[in-house]
Amino acid sequence: MTPSRPTDNSTPKRTKATVHDVAKRAGVSIATVSRALNTPDAVRPELREEVLKAAKALGYTTNSVGKALRRRRSQVIGTLLPRLADPLFSLVASGVQDALVEHDYVGFLEISGFDNRNLYTHAHKLIQKGAEGLIVFGRIDDDDLLDLVTKQNIPTLTVYSYLAASEIPMIGIDNYAATRQLTELLLDLGHTRIAMISGPLAGNDRQQSRTQAFQDCLHERGLEPLIEHVDVEHERANGAAALQRLISRRSDLTALLCNRDVIAFSAIAECRRMGLSVPDDLSLTGFDDVEYASLLDPPLTSLSVPAIEMGRHAATTIIRHLESGDAMHSACYDTEVILRRSTARPRPARRG
Amino acid sequence: MTPSRPTDNSTPKRTKATVHDVAKRAGVSIATVSRALNTPDAVRPELREEVLKAAKALGYTTNSVGKALRRRRSQVIGTLLPRLADPLFSLVASGVQDALVEHDYVGFLEISGFDNRNLYTHAHKLIQKGAEGLIVFGRIDDDDLLDLVTKQNIPTLTVYSYLAASEIPMIGIDNYAATRQLTELLLDLGHTRIAMISGPLAGNDRQQSRTQAFQDCLHERGLEPLIEHVDVEHERANGAAALQRLISRRSDLTALLCNRDVIAFSAIAECRRMGLSVPDDLSLTGFDDVEYASLLDPPLTSLSVPAIEMGRHAATTIIRHLESGDAMHSACYDTEVILRRSTARPRPARRG
DNA sequence: TGGCGACTTGAAAACGTTTACTTCTTCGAG
DNA sequence: CTCGAAGAAGTAAACGTTTTCAAGTCGCCA
C-alpha cells in the first residue's frame, strides 16, 4: 500500500460511498439498505447479508450529517466550560466525555471564558451547529440564554453548582454548605482571624455562595470576615497579590480559605516566599481537592467534589432524556472535607 | 415571561423557523433568502432588507446540518487527545479551541486514552460524525488510521511531536533534542549517576525519543543510563514507586530526569516523604513546564513547550487548508530549558 | 427600434438519509 | 378456493440548505 501523494489522481477524487452505491451493488433499493443497517429484523436474512457484504466491500459508513438532517437527531451534545486548562474544569469535561463515548455520542466543547456575557453566543453557536443538548458549567443567570433553551426546547443541564430553586436542572454540590463546613473546621480549630480569597463574584454563583457562607459563619460568631478577590484570568499572579493585601490589612491573620485549589497553590507558594510557615503561621484550605492538592508541601486541606462523576451524570441524564424522554432531575452530590496538613490550631498567642 | 413547564402546549411544539418561513414572510423565494444571508451583494438592497427583517422577526437562524449536507462542509474539526484532565493536554486543547472560535468553527473533542489501539475507532467516529479535519496528539503510528485519512482525504495534523519524516504534517517540538538539552544540563552540572523515569514506550513517540536521547547522551560519555517506567494511567502512584525502584537499584543516584512534569510532581513529593532533599540529594527535572511546575517546592527545572501555541497553529493550519486550499506544512517549535531550583551541582562525594 | 448584456429573481435539483405509503407475495383460516 | 393479514421490498417524500439554470427585466448602444 503506497501512501497517496497530495496530488494523486489515480484514485479519482473517490467520493465516499453512499447508500445508493450500496443499494446498487447489492441489487436492492436504498430503503432496504437503510433497513438492513438500522432495523435488521425488518429485512429477510439472506438479503440482509447481501447488503452488509456490499456495504463492507464498499467501505460504506453512514453519513451522519444526512442522517441527522432526516432524523433531526445529531447525537451531539455540547459542553460549555469557563476554561479548559484547569484541573477542575477539565475533570468535569472528562466525565462528560466518558458518558458520551459510552452512548456513542460525540461532544462539542466550547470555552466560554469566565465572562458570561458571551455565554449566550457560545451556546447559540453550539445549538446552531446541531448540538441536541447542552451542559453548562455553573448556574445560568443569563435570561437570553434561558429563553433560548426553553423556547427551542434544548435539553440543558448545569453542572457543578446545585441551587434548590432553578428553572433548569442542576447537577452539582451545595457550595454554601460546603464552605460552611470548611469555615467551621477552622473555627473549631480555634481560629478567629480568618480571611478568604475569592474569585470575582459577578456572574459566578459558586463564589457568591462561598463568600456568603463565609460571611454568615463569621458573623454568627461575632467575627469580622475579611475577603479579597482575585482576577480569575490570572489566578496565579493575583493569588500572591491578594495574600499580600490581606496580610497588610491584617497582619495577625491565622487562617485563610482559598475558594479554589488553584488559588491555594499560589498562596502556599507565596507564603513560602514570604517566610510564612503553613500551617504554623497560617492555616490554609482549598476547594475542589484537585489532583495535585495532595502533592503540595504541606498537602492541602481541601473539599473534595466528585467532578468527574458530576460530568458523567449530567451527560447520561441528558442522553437518557433525549433517547427515552426521561425527565431530567437535579442532583445534589455530597462533598467531603479532606483534612491534610495545611491546617492546624493557631499558634498560641504570644502575648494578650 | 413565564418559564414554560415541561408539558407546556401553549407553544405548539414550535419547530424552528426555516428558510421557507422566512421566504414566505418576506414574500420571496427561498433562494433569495439564502442569497440575502450568504451573498448579500447578490440581492437588491430593499429586498435584502425585507428578508433580513423577516429573518429577525422569526428568530431565524440557519440550520447548520442542512447547510453542511448541501455544502459538504461542516466547519467542525475533531481533536483527539490521550486524556483531558492533564495540565499539558488541556493546554493543547485550549489552543485549538482558541483558533476554532476565531474562525467560527466548532470542535469535537474525543479522548482516546493512551492506548492507541482505539485511536482508529475514535478518529473514525469523528470523521463519520462530520469532522472535516483531524488534530491528533502525537505521532500516528496506526496504519489503518493513516489509511483512513488519506483515502478519505481528511486533512489531518498531529500536534506536539515533530519528526522529520512523516506522511502527515506534524506541528511540534523535537523531543530528542530537547531531552538531550536537559540531560546535558545535568551532565554539565557534574552529575554522573543519572536516571530517567519515562512513561510506557509502546505507541508513544515522545517517550521513545526521550529515552533514546537520554541513552545516547549517557553512552557518549561512557555512563550507564538507568530507566524506570510508569504506567501512565496512574502516573502519580507509580511515579513514587518508580522512584523507589530506582533508589533501590542505585542508591547513590544524584539526578533524575522525569519525562513529564506530572511525574516530577509525584517524584518530588516522594522525595520529601523519603527525606531526600531536592536538589541537594537529588536534582530533578521535568518536561513541559506545566503551569504549576513553578509553584512546587523547590520550583521545578523543566522544559517549556509552547503547547497552546502549537494547538492554535494546528487548528489554523487545518482551517486555512480547508478554506483556501493552502498546503499544510510541518512546523518544529523551539523549546527552552527553564532553570529553577530543583537542579544543582551534585553534593561533593563524601569519600572516594 | 432591436438586441445584447448585466442584474435579479425563482424553480428545481441536489446533498445522504430515513420512513410513510404502496405494492406484491405468501400463507393460513374459513 | 377465497379473502385477509402479515411480511418484505420498493417508491417517493421528506429533512433544511445551497446553487445551477432558466427566465425575466432593464438599460444601453448601435
CSV table of N, CA, C and O in Angstrom, one decimal, chain B residues 62 82 157 248 280:
chain,number,residue,atom,x,y,z
B,62,THR,N,-29.9,29.9,10.6
B,62,THR,CA,-29.7,28.8,9.7
B,62,THR,C,-29.3,27.5,10.3
B,62,THR,O,-28.5,27.5,11.2
B,82,PRO,N,-5.0,12.1,24.3
B,82,PRO,CA,-4.9,10.9,25.2
B,82,PRO,C,-5.7,11.0,26.5
B,82,PRO,O,-6.2,10.1,27.0
B,157,LEU,N,-3.6,16.5,11.0
B,157,LEU,CA,-2.3,17.1,11.5
B,157,LEU,C,-2.1,16.5,12.9
B,157,LEU,O,-3.0,16.2,13.6
B,248,SER,N,16.5,1.9,44.9
B,248,SER,CA,16.9,0.6,45.4
B,248,SER,C,17.9,0.0,44.4
B,248,SER,O,18.8,-0.8,44.8
B,280,ASP,N,19.6,19.0,46.8
B,280,ASP,CA,20.9,18.7,47.5
B,280,ASP,C,21.2,17.2,47.3
B,280,ASP,O,22.3,16.8,46.9
